[in-house]
Amino acid sequence: METILSVKNLKKSFGSLEVLKDISFDLARGEIISVLGPSGGGKSTLLRCLTQLETIDDGLVAVDGDVLFGDGKYADKANLSRITLKIGLVFQNFNLFPHLSVMENITVAPIRVKKMPKVQAQELARNLLERVGLSEKADYYPCQLSGGQQQRVAIARALALDPEVLFFDEPTSALDPELTGEVLKVIRGLADRRMTMIIVTHEMGFARGVSDRIIFMENGVIVEEGPPEQLFTAPKNPRTRDFLSRVD
Amino acid sequence: MNLAVFKLLLDGTVITLRMFALTIIFSIPLGLLVSVLRMSRLWIFNLPARLYILVLRGTPLMLQIMFIFYAPGLIQGFPFSWQGDRMMAANVALILNYAAYLAEIFRGGIQAIPQGQREAGKVLGLSGTETFFIVVMPQVVKHVIPPMGNEIINLVKDTSLVQVIGIAELMNTAKVQASGNVSIMPYLVAGGIYLGITVILSAVLSFTEKKLDYYR
Ligand SMILES: Nc1ncnc2c1ncn2[C@@H]1O[C@H](COP(=O)(O)OP(=O)(O)O)[C@@H](O)[C@H]1O
Ligand SMILES: [Mg+2]
């Protein structure tokens, strides 16, 4: 299987706090990985390093054959921009632009970044809104939507750039329990279309059902990884066992 | 009160309004510049900006007007002179003073925008400039309109302070005419004019705020 994202010996510190100690893993095209682990373990920082929101200290990161970071330095600007468009990120708290309508939230990047004609971008946005079940809401503003609806718009916004990989950082953690289902359903729909994804989540049942592989992370290291059935029914590492017994 | 006096008061009003407009036009960009310097992490930028804001907000505007107009003439060998252009000195003083207040308002507005907004822009591939103008700036405008409105309304009345360097703006004209004609009318008319300007500005401001009410 073709590797779309390759991470080797990734390191990241905030001051003297070592948050990512030595992270290595590969993600294949079409693969879905869920990242589990206690909070403060470095899951968000990992996604943020890979999406250029935090600077990487050391290691090698390659996206779709292009080196993002290696030999202690970043790729040049043109490459970085190209890589940016290959990875989408859905935030825990959505980060929709409150002053723009749903339609504008989705079309702003395709128009500005991909130089897509406006009419075409709007057509694309309508298709994506239909896919996330919000065809009716194109002209609404984010504050007029529920949290679950906002997160679905955020997913549509990320998809509008047609990324190779989509990251989710606890996409349902900011939602009321009764609203998580609609968001998970949309992500499951993406899984059915074999969208390549890394999902940081505390929704154990969901992770188990949707993932090809689970990574368990704690204190900046990958403690254990494997297929969901194995990891959930027969975790090898005592820390994984401990974590799973605490959350269930 | 005769028509000639009224005419003089109107002339004063024109001067007041012109100062008001010039101050707004120039103090906004200057205030933006000062706020950006103030937010810099480098002390060579933020320290002068802090000092600027401290001094201009920490001393009376009237003193600043007098200082700016008289200082060049009182300092031996000062390389610059107003050449008697009181109007220019008054405008400069008002602009410098209001820029300091606006700088702090802009800083508050810019810092009120959550970091996640910029991060979302970046992840979507927008450049820093695009993110600033498309994502951050429109939201800052909404944040700063109410406090800016307060300053704008203060400015209408603060223009009257320039009478200390002998400019015949509305307040000064009213004072001269009131004592010259031994009449209270010039004061009442001037007060009415200030009030009228303020009422109109308030209406414009609340209209603008309503316009921006379409999102939270
Ligand atoms: N910008 C930052 N500055 C300093 N420390 C940070 C920063 N971001 C995260 N951290 C620290 O890094 C550690 C890992 O955080 P995070 O990646 O958010 O973990 P997780 O997403 O697994 O909960 C935590 O101890 C957190 O306090
Ligand atoms: Mg996190």
Short mmCIF file of C-alpha atoms and ligand atoms in Angstrom, two decimals:
data_model
loop_
_atom_site.label_atom_id
_atom_site.label_comp_id
_atom_site.label_asym_id
_atom_site.label_seq_id
_atom_site.Cartn_x
_atom_site.Cartn_y
_atom_site.Cartn_z
CA MET A 1 0.00 0.00 0.00
CA GLU A 2 1.15 3.49 -0.85
CA THR A 3 2.36 5.55 2.10
CA ILE A 4 0.79 9.01 2.12
CA LEU A 5 2.25 10.26 5.40
CA SER A 6 5.48 9.16 6.95
CA VAL A 7 6.66 10.29 10.39
CA LYS A 8 10.05 9.26 11.75
CA ASN A 9 11.49 10.11 15.15
CA LEU A 10 9.43 13.26 15.47
CA LYS A 11 10.40 15.39 18.46
CA LYS A 12 8.80 18.48 19.89
CA SER A 13 9.35 20.39 23.12
CA PHE A 14 7.74 23.45 24.63
CA GLY A 15 10.63 24.97 26.53
CA SER A 16 11.91 22.23 28.77
CA LEU A 17 8.71 20.17 28.45
CA GLU A 18 9.24 17.36 25.97
CA VAL A 19 5.80 16.80 24.49
CA LEU A 20 6.60 14.49 21.57
CA LYS A 21 9.52 12.28 22.43
CA ASP A 22 10.11 10.01 19.49
CA ILE A 23 7.08 9.50 17.33
CA SER A 24 7.26 7.25 14.27
CA PHE A 25 4.44 5.85 12.19
CA ASP A 26 3.29 5.58 8.60
CA LEU A 27 -0.16 6.23 7.22
CA ALA A 28 -1.20 4.45 4.04
CA ARG A 29 -3.54 5.92 1.44
CA GLY A 30 -7.08 5.00 2.40
CA GLU A 31 -6.10 4.03 5.92
CA ILE A 32 -7.91 5.27 9.00
CA ILE A 33 -5.99 5.60 12.24
CA SER A 34 -7.52 6.57 15.56
CA VAL A 35 -5.28 8.04 18.20
CA LEU A 36 -6.27 7.38 21.78
CA GLY A 37 -4.70 8.32 25.05
CA PRO A 38 -5.03 10.42 28.17
CA SER A 39 -5.17 14.17 27.80
CA GLY A 40 -1.83 15.94 27.88
CA GLY A 41 -0.24 13.01 26.05
CA GLY A 42 0.67 15.06 22.97
CA LYS A 43 -2.08 14.02 20.55
CA SER A 44 -3.04 17.56 19.58
CA THR A 45 0.58 18.62 19.37
CA LEU A 46 1.25 15.75 16.96
CA LEU A 47 -1.55 16.86 14.62
CA ARG A 48 -0.48 20.49 15.00
CA CYS A 49 3.13 19.69 14.10
CA LEU A 50 1.97 17.86 10.98
CA THR A 51 -0.29 20.77 9.94
CA GLN A 52 2.43 23.37 10.52
CA LEU A 53 0.67 25.00 13.45
CA GLU A 54 3.61 24.10 15.67
CA THR A 55 7.24 23.97 14.62
CA ILE A 56 8.88 20.56 14.56
CA ASP A 57 12.15 20.28 16.49
CA ASP A 58 13.58 17.14 14.95
CA GLY A 59 12.76 14.08 12.89
CA LEU A 60 11.48 13.44 9.40
CA VAL A 61 7.99 14.11 8.08
CA ALA A 62 7.04 13.37 4.50
CA VAL A 63 3.63 13.92 2.93
CA ASP A 64 2.76 12.22 -0.32
CA GLY A 65 6.44 11.93 -1.23
CA ASP A 66 7.32 15.54 -0.37
CA VAL A 67 9.52 16.13 2.65
CA LEU A 68 7.84 18.59 4.99
CA PHE A 69 10.62 18.52 7.57
CA GLY A 70 13.93 16.69 7.52
CA ASP A 71 17.60 17.20 8.34
CA GLY A 72 16.59 19.80 10.90
CA LYS A 73 14.84 22.11 8.47
CA TYR A 74 11.57 22.76 6.71
CA ALA A 75 10.89 22.50 3.00
CA ASP A 76 10.86 25.74 1.01
CA LYS A 77 7.80 27.95 0.97
CA ALA A 78 6.32 26.63 -2.26
CA ASN A 79 6.52 23.05 -1.01
CA LEU A 80 5.06 23.98 2.35
CA SER A 81 2.06 25.59 0.67
CA ARG A 82 1.54 22.53 -1.47
CA ILE A 83 1.74 20.25 1.57
CA THR A 84 -0.69 22.47 3.49
CA LEU A 85 -3.36 21.75 0.92
CA LYS A 86 -2.83 18.01 1.17
CA ILE A 87 -3.73 17.84 4.84
CA GLY A 88 -7.02 19.06 6.21
CA LEU A 89 -7.63 19.62 9.92
CA VAL A 90 -10.93 19.66 11.77
CA PHE A 91 -10.60 21.39 15.13
CA GLN A 92 -12.20 20.47 18.41
CA ASN A 93 -13.96 23.84 18.60
CA PHE A 94 -14.68 24.11 14.85
CA ASN A 95 -13.05 27.53 14.34
CA LEU A 96 -15.57 28.54 11.71
CA PHE A 97 -15.31 32.17 10.65
CA PRO A 98 -18.25 33.78 12.49
CA HIS A 99 -18.57 36.77 10.15
CA LEU A 100 -18.88 34.62 7.05
CA SER A 101 -21.91 32.62 5.98
CA VAL A 102 -21.72 28.84 5.78
CA MET A 103 -21.30 29.16 2.01
CA GLU A 104 -18.49 31.70 2.38
CA ASN A 105 -16.75 29.64 5.05
CA ILE A 106 -16.55 26.74 2.61
CA THR A 107 -15.69 28.69 -0.54
CA VAL A 108 -13.14 31.18 0.80
CA ALA A 109 -10.16 28.83 0.56
CA PRO A 110 -10.99 27.25 -2.82
CA ILE A 111 -11.47 30.75 -4.27
CA ARG A 112 -8.45 32.38 -2.66
CA VAL A 113 -5.99 29.53 -2.50
CA LYS A 114 -6.95 27.29 -5.41
CA LYS A 115 -8.13 30.21 -7.58
CA MET A 116 -11.35 28.36 -8.28
CA PRO A 117 -14.04 30.43 -10.04
CA LYS A 118 -16.69 31.52 -7.54
CA VAL A 119 -19.55 29.74 -9.28
CA GLN A 120 -17.64 26.49 -9.32
CA ALA A 121 -16.66 26.86 -5.65
CA GLN A 122 -20.30 27.44 -4.72
CA GLU A 123 -21.35 24.37 -6.68
CA LEU A 124 -18.71 22.39 -4.82
CA ALA A 125 -19.89 23.82 -1.49
CA ARG A 126 -23.48 22.84 -2.22
CA ASN A 127 -22.40 19.28 -2.96
CA LEU A 128 -20.39 19.11 0.24
CA LEU A 129 -23.23 20.58 2.29
CA GLU A 130 -25.50 17.92 0.91
CA ARG A 131 -22.98 15.31 1.89
CA VAL A 132 -22.90 16.52 5.50
CA GLY A 133 -26.68 16.88 5.54
CA LEU A 134 -26.88 20.68 5.64
CA SER A 135 -28.10 21.65 2.17
CA GLU A 136 -30.60 24.03 3.72
CA LYS A 137 -28.03 26.02 5.71
CA ALA A 138 -25.83 27.60 3.02
CA ASP A 139 -26.92 31.14 3.85
CA TYR A 140 -26.85 30.77 7.62
CA TYR A 141 -24.15 32.17 9.87
CA PRO A 142 -22.27 29.85 12.24
CA CYS A 143 -23.92 31.37 15.33
CA GLN A 144 -27.29 30.27 13.95
CA LEU A 145 -26.25 26.61 13.92
CA SER A 146 -25.94 24.00 16.66
CA GLY A 147 -22.49 22.75 17.61
CA GLY A 148 -23.02 19.56 15.68
CA GLN A 149 -24.04 21.49 12.58
CA GLN A 150 -21.07 23.82 12.94
CA GLN A 151 -18.71 20.89 13.10
CA ARG A 152 -20.28 19.40 9.98
CA VAL A 153 -19.73 22.71 8.19
CA ALA A 154 -16.12 22.65 9.39
CA ILE A 155 -15.75 19.19 7.87
CA ALA A 156 -17.22 20.42 4.59
CA ARG A 157 -14.84 23.40 4.68
CA ALA A 158 -11.86 21.07 5.09
CA LEU A 159 -13.09 18.79 2.32
CA ALA A 160 -13.48 21.71 -0.08
CA LEU A 161 -9.73 21.76 -0.61
CA ASP A 162 -9.86 18.09 -1.59
CA PRO A 163 -7.11 17.05 0.86
CA GLU A 164 -5.28 13.74 0.62
CA VAL A 165 -5.53 13.28 4.36
CA LEU A 166 -7.99 14.62 6.90
CA PHE A 167 -7.11 15.05 10.58
CA PHE A 168 -9.69 15.30 13.34
CA ASP A 169 -8.70 16.60 16.77
CA GLU A 170 -11.41 15.41 19.14
CA PRO A 171 -14.17 16.48 16.75
CA THR A 172 -16.99 15.73 19.18
CA SER A 173 -15.42 16.75 22.50
CA ALA A 174 -16.93 20.23 22.47
CA LEU A 175 -20.41 18.92 21.69
CA ASP A 176 -23.35 18.04 23.87
CA PRO A 177 -23.66 14.23 23.97
CA GLU A 178 -26.85 14.23 21.89
CA LEU A 179 -25.02 16.02 19.05
CA THR A 180 -22.00 13.75 18.73
CA GLY A 181 -23.89 11.15 16.72
CA GLU A 182 -24.53 13.39 13.70
CA VAL A 183 -20.84 14.30 13.46
CA LEU A 184 -19.63 10.73 13.88
CA LYS A 185 -22.07 9.69 11.18
CA VAL A 186 -20.49 12.16 8.75
CA ILE A 187 -17.01 10.87 9.59
CA ARG A 188 -18.24 7.32 9.12
CA GLY A 189 -19.54 8.37 5.72
CA LEU A 190 -16.05 9.58 4.82
CA ALA A 191 -14.64 6.27 6.03
CA ASP A 192 -17.00 4.44 3.69
CA ARG A 193 -15.50 6.43 0.82
CA ARG A 194 -12.02 5.44 1.99
CA MET A 195 -10.96 8.94 2.96
CA THR A 196 -7.51 8.74 4.56
CA MET A 197 -7.89 9.97 8.13
CA ILE A 198 -6.26 10.33 11.50
CA ILE A 199 -8.85 10.75 14.23
CA VAL A 200 -7.94 11.80 17.75
CA THR A 201 -10.94 10.83 19.83
CA HIS A 202 -12.26 9.65 23.17
CA GLU A 203 -15.18 7.89 21.51
CA MET A 204 -13.93 4.34 22.03
CA GLY A 205 -16.79 2.50 20.35
CA PHE A 206 -16.54 4.75 17.32
CA ALA A 207 -12.77 4.37 17.08
CA ARG A 208 -13.08 0.64 17.31
CA GLY A 209 -15.70 0.48 14.58
CA VAL A 210 -14.21 2.88 12.06
CA SER A 211 -10.42 2.46 12.31
CA ASP A 212 -8.01 0.17 10.53
CA ARG A 213 -5.45 0.81 13.22
CA ILE A 214 -5.36 2.30 16.69
CA ILE A 215 -2.44 4.23 18.11
CA PHE A 216 -2.32 4.59 21.87
CA MET A 217 -0.27 7.61 22.94
CA GLU A 218 0.81 8.67 26.39
CA ASN A 219 3.41 11.16 27.63
CA GLY A 220 4.66 11.90 24.15
CA VAL A 221 5.32 8.34 23.04
CA ILE A 222 3.37 5.74 21.09
CA VAL A 223 2.87 3.13 23.75
CA GLU A 224 1.10 0.62 21.58
CA GLU A 225 -0.46 0.32 18.15
CA GLY A 226 -2.40 -2.33 16.34
CA PRO A 227 -5.69 -3.34 14.78
CA PRO A 228 -8.69 -2.27 16.86
CA GLU A 229 -9.84 -5.75 17.77
CA GLN A 230 -6.46 -6.67 19.15
CA LEU A 231 -5.93 -3.38 20.93
CA PHE A 232 -9.34 -3.33 22.55
CA THR A 233 -9.62 -7.02 23.44
CA ALA A 234 -6.03 -7.93 24.13
CA PRO A 235 -3.88 -4.85 24.75
CA LYS A 236 -0.25 -5.87 25.23
CA ASN A 237 0.93 -2.91 27.21
CA PRO A 238 -0.25 -2.55 30.81
CA ARG A 239 -0.68 1.21 30.35
CA THR A 240 -3.02 0.67 27.43
CA ARG A 241 -4.94 -1.86 29.48
CA ASP A 242 -5.14 0.57 32.34
CA PHE A 243 -6.36 3.43 30.11
CA LEU A 244 -9.03 1.30 28.41
CA SER A 245 -10.31 -0.04 31.71
CA ARG A 246 -10.62 3.51 33.05
CA VAL A 247 -12.60 4.91 30.12
CA ASP A 248 -15.09 2.07 29.73
CA MET B 1 -28.49 87.47 18.68
CA ASN B 2 -28.06 88.84 15.19
CA LEU B 3 -27.30 87.03 11.97
CA ALA B 4 -23.67 88.14 11.91
CA VAL B 5 -22.99 86.39 15.20
CA PHE B 6 -24.74 83.28 13.97
CA LYS B 7 -22.61 83.39 10.83
CA LEU B 8 -19.45 83.58 12.97
CA LEU B 9 -20.59 80.59 14.99
CA LEU B 10 -21.11 78.66 11.77
CA ASP B 11 -17.59 79.57 10.66
CA GLY B 12 -16.36 78.21 13.98
CA THR B 13 -18.37 75.05 13.41
CA VAL B 14 -16.70 74.52 10.05
CA ILE B 15 -13.27 74.79 11.69
CA THR B 16 -14.35 72.38 14.44
CA LEU B 17 -15.68 69.85 11.94
CA ARG B 18 -12.58 70.08 9.80
CA MET B 19 -10.35 69.38 12.79
CA PHE B 20 -12.64 66.55 13.77
CA ALA B 21 -12.46 64.97 10.32
CA LEU B 22 -8.70 65.36 9.94
CA THR B 23 -8.13 63.85 13.37
CA ILE B 24 -10.21 60.80 12.56
CA ILE B 25 -8.67 60.30 9.14
CA PHE B 26 -5.07 60.44 10.38
CA SER B 27 -5.33 59.03 13.90
CA ILE B 28 -6.81 55.72 12.71
CA PRO B 29 -3.81 54.66 10.59
CA LEU B 30 -1.37 56.07 13.13
CA GLY B 31 -3.19 54.29 15.94
CA LEU B 32 -3.09 51.05 13.97
CA LEU B 33 0.65 51.44 13.49
CA VAL B 34 1.21 52.15 17.19
CA SER B 35 -0.93 49.16 18.21
CA VAL B 36 1.04 46.86 15.91
CA LEU B 37 4.32 48.15 17.36
CA ARG B 38 2.90 47.81 20.85
CA MET B 39 2.10 44.14 20.20
CA SER B 40 5.54 43.34 18.81
CA ARG B 41 7.60 40.93 20.84
CA LEU B 42 10.73 42.99 20.15
CA TRP B 43 11.33 45.61 22.78
CA ILE B 44 12.78 48.13 20.30
CA PHE B 45 9.29 48.28 18.80
CA ASN B 46 7.04 47.78 21.79
CA LEU B 47 8.92 49.98 24.25
CA PRO B 48 8.62 53.22 22.24
CA ALA B 49 4.97 52.38 21.58
CA ARG B 50 4.31 51.81 25.29
CA LEU B 51 6.01 55.10 26.16
CA TYR B 52 4.07 56.94 23.49
CA ILE B 53 0.77 55.60 24.79
CA LEU B 54 1.72 56.26 28.42
CA VAL B 55 2.71 59.89 27.85
CA LEU B 56 -0.17 60.83 25.56
CA ARG B 57 -2.81 59.23 27.74
CA GLY B 58 -1.11 60.32 30.95
CA THR B 59 -0.97 64.07 30.37
CA PRO B 60 -3.78 66.55 29.67
CA LEU B 61 -4.65 67.07 26.03
CA MET B 62 -4.65 70.82 26.68
CA LEU B 63 -1.04 70.64 27.82
CA GLN B 64 -0.13 68.63 24.73
CA ILE B 65 -1.73 71.20 22.45
CA MET B 66 0.20 74.04 24.11
CA PHE B 67 3.43 72.07 24.20
CA ILE B 68 3.26 71.11 20.56
CA PHE B 69 2.50 74.65 19.45
CA TYR B 70 4.88 76.55 21.74
CA ALA B 71 7.79 74.15 22.27
CA PRO B 72 9.51 74.66 18.90
CA GLY B 73 9.71 78.40 19.53
CA LEU B 74 10.80 78.08 23.16
CA ILE B 75 13.61 75.58 22.58
CA GLN B 76 16.81 77.33 21.50
CA GLY B 77 17.87 76.29 18.01
CA PHE B 78 14.95 73.91 17.46
CA PRO B 79 15.15 72.98 13.76
CA PHE B 80 11.41 73.19 13.18
CA SER B 81 8.89 75.98 13.43
CA TRP B 82 5.13 76.10 12.90
CA GLN B 83 5.59 79.47 11.17
CA GLY B 84 2.54 80.60 13.13
CA ASP B 85 0.34 77.87 11.66
CA ARG B 86 -1.78 77.28 14.76
CA MET B 87 -4.27 75.16 12.87
CA MET B 88 -1.61 72.72 11.78
CA ALA B 89 -0.22 72.46 15.31
CA ALA B 90 -3.69 71.87 16.73
CA ASN B 91 -4.41 69.13 14.21
CA VAL B 92 -1.11 67.42 14.90
CA ALA B 93 -1.75 67.50 18.66
CA LEU B 94 -5.24 66.02 18.30
CA ILE B 95 -4.04 63.33 15.91
CA LEU B 96 -1.13 62.30 18.15
CA ASN B 97 -3.37 62.20 21.22
CA TYR B 98 -6.21 60.26 19.64
CA ALA B 99 -3.83 57.80 18.00
CA ALA B 100 -2.69 56.77 21.49
CA TYR B 101 -6.24 56.02 22.63
CA LEU B 102 -7.14 54.28 19.38
CA ALA B 103 -3.97 52.17 19.54
CA GLU B 104 -5.13 50.61 22.79
CA ILE B 105 -8.62 50.05 21.39
CA PHE B 106 -7.20 48.35 18.29
CA ARG B 107 -4.90 46.21 20.41
CA GLY B 108 -7.85 45.05 22.48
CA GLY B 109 -9.80 44.30 19.31
CA ILE B 110 -7.00 42.36 17.66
CA GLN B 111 -6.25 40.37 20.81
CA ALA B 112 -9.92 39.53 21.25
CA ILE B 113 -9.86 37.40 18.10
CA PRO B 114 -9.18 33.80 19.16
CA GLN B 115 -5.93 32.27 17.94
CA GLY B 116 -8.00 29.45 16.45
CA GLN B 117 -9.28 31.84 13.79
CA ARG B 118 -5.77 32.48 12.49
CA GLU B 119 -4.98 28.78 12.75
CA ALA B 120 -8.03 27.89 10.70
CA GLY B 121 -6.92 30.39 8.06
CA LYS B 122 -3.44 28.94 7.98
CA VAL B 123 -4.61 25.32 7.75
CA LEU B 124 -6.84 26.31 4.83
CA GLY B 125 -3.78 27.63 3.02
CA LEU B 126 -4.55 31.33 3.34
CA SER B 127 -1.45 33.50 3.55
CA GLY B 128 -0.77 35.62 6.63
CA THR B 129 -1.98 38.72 4.79
CA GLU B 130 -5.11 37.00 3.50
CA THR B 131 -5.88 35.70 6.97
CA PHE B 132 -5.45 39.18 8.42
CA PHE B 133 -7.69 40.92 5.90
CA ILE B 134 -10.31 38.21 5.35
CA VAL B 135 -10.52 36.57 8.76
CA VAL B 136 -9.15 38.86 11.48
CA MET B 137 -9.80 42.43 10.34
CA PRO B 138 -13.57 42.21 9.78
CA GLN B 139 -13.99 40.74 13.26
CA VAL B 140 -11.75 43.40 14.78
CA VAL B 141 -13.93 46.09 13.22
CA LYS B 142 -16.96 44.72 15.01
CA HIS B 143 -15.08 44.67 18.31
CA VAL B 144 -13.70 48.19 18.07
CA ILE B 145 -16.74 50.07 16.78
CA PRO B 146 -18.36 50.63 20.21
CA PRO B 147 -15.22 51.86 22.04
CA MET B 148 -14.18 53.86 18.99
CA GLY B 149 -17.60 55.44 19.00
CA ASN B 150 -16.97 56.72 22.50
CA GLU B 151 -13.69 58.27 21.45
CA ILE B 152 -15.23 59.83 18.37
CA ILE B 153 -17.90 61.49 20.45
CA ASN B 154 -15.29 62.67 22.96
CA LEU B 155 -13.31 64.13 20.08
CA VAL B 156 -16.19 66.39 19.03
CA LYS B 157 -15.95 68.09 22.41
CA ASP B 158 -12.17 67.82 22.78
CA THR B 159 -11.67 69.97 19.69
CA SER B 160 -12.77 72.89 21.88
CA LEU B 161 -9.47 72.62 23.79
CA VAL B 162 -7.53 74.07 20.87
CA GLN B 163 -8.85 77.50 21.84
CA VAL B 164 -5.86 77.64 24.23
CA ILE B 165 -3.65 78.42 21.27
CA GLY B 166 -6.14 80.93 19.93
CA ILE B 167 -7.98 79.08 17.23
CA ALA B 168 -11.42 80.46 16.43
CA GLU B 169 -13.25 77.17 16.51
CA LEU B 170 -16.85 76.93 17.71
CA MET B 171 -16.22 77.19 21.47
CA ASN B 172 -13.79 80.07 21.19
CA THR B 173 -16.11 81.96 18.89
CA ALA B 174 -19.00 81.47 21.30
CA LYS B 175 -16.88 82.76 24.19
CA VAL B 176 -15.76 85.87 22.29
CA GLN B 177 -19.26 86.64 21.03
CA ALA B 178 -20.88 86.05 24.40
CA SER B 179 -18.61 88.50 26.19
CA GLY B 180 -18.58 90.98 23.28
CA ASN B 181 -22.37 91.11 23.05
CA VAL B 182 -23.01 90.47 26.73
CA SER B 183 -25.36 87.65 25.75
CA ILE B 184 -25.84 84.04 26.76
CA MET B 185 -27.18 83.13 23.31
CA PRO B 186 -23.83 82.30 21.64
CA TYR B 187 -23.20 79.71 24.37
CA LEU B 188 -26.64 78.18 23.93
CA VAL B 189 -26.30 78.06 20.15
CA ALA B 190 -22.80 76.53 20.39
CA GLY B 191 -24.08 73.95 22.87
CA GLY B 192 -26.92 73.11 20.51
CA ILE B 193 -24.51 72.67 17.62
CA TYR B 194 -22.23 70.34 19.62
CA LEU B 195 -25.28 68.38 20.72
CA GLY B 196 -26.56 68.15 17.15
CA ILE B 197 -23.25 66.83 15.88
CA THR B 198 -23.15 64.27 18.69
CA VAL B 199 -26.70 63.12 18.04
CA ILE B 200 -25.96 62.59 14.36
CA LEU B 201 -22.75 60.69 15.13
CA SER B 202 -24.50 58.52 17.70
CA ALA B 203 -27.12 57.62 15.13
CA VAL B 204 -24.48 56.72 12.55
CA LEU B 205 -22.63 54.62 15.12
CA SER B 206 -25.62 52.68 16.32
CA PHE B 207 -26.64 52.09 12.71
CA THR B 208 -23.19 50.67 12.03
CA GLU B 209 -23.36 48.49 15.12
CA LYS B 210 -26.73 47.15 14.02
CA LYS B 211 -25.31 46.41 10.58
CA LEU B 212 -22.64 44.25 12.19
CA ASP B 213 -25.15 42.50 14.43
CA TYR B 214 -25.72 39.68 11.94
CA TYR B 215 -23.22 37.51 13.78
CA ARG B 216 -22.35 37.11 17.42
N1 LIG C 1 1.71 26.03 23.14
C1 LIG C 1 2.09 25.29 24.21
N2 LIG C 1 3.00 25.78 25.08
C2 LIG C 1 3.38 25.06 26.15
N3 LIG C 1 2.95 23.83 26.43
C3 LIG C 1 2.05 23.28 25.59
C4 LIG C 1 1.57 23.98 24.44
N4 LIG C 1 0.69 23.19 23.80
C5 LIG C 1 0.62 22.05 24.52
N5 LIG C 1 1.42 22.09 25.59
C6 LIG C 1 1.63 21.01 26.57
O1 LIG C 1 1.99 19.86 25.85
C7 LIG C 1 1.42 18.71 26.43
C8 LIG C 1 0.64 17.94 25.41
O2 LIG C 1 -0.50 18.67 25.05
P1 LIG C 1 -1.48 18.21 23.92
O3 LIG C 1 -0.74 17.92 22.69
O4 LIG C 1 -2.56 19.22 23.84
O5 LIG C 1 -2.03 16.84 24.52
P2 LIG C 1 -3.39 16.06 24.17
O6 LIG C 1 -3.95 16.62 22.90
O7 LIG C 1 -2.97 14.65 24.05
O8 LIG C 1 -4.31 16.27 25.31
C9 LIG C 1 0.59 19.19 27.60
O9 LIG C 1 1.35 19.03 28.77
C10 LIG C 1 0.36 20.65 27.30
O10 LIG C 1 0.23 21.38 28.49
MG MG C 2 -5.80 17.55 22.60
#
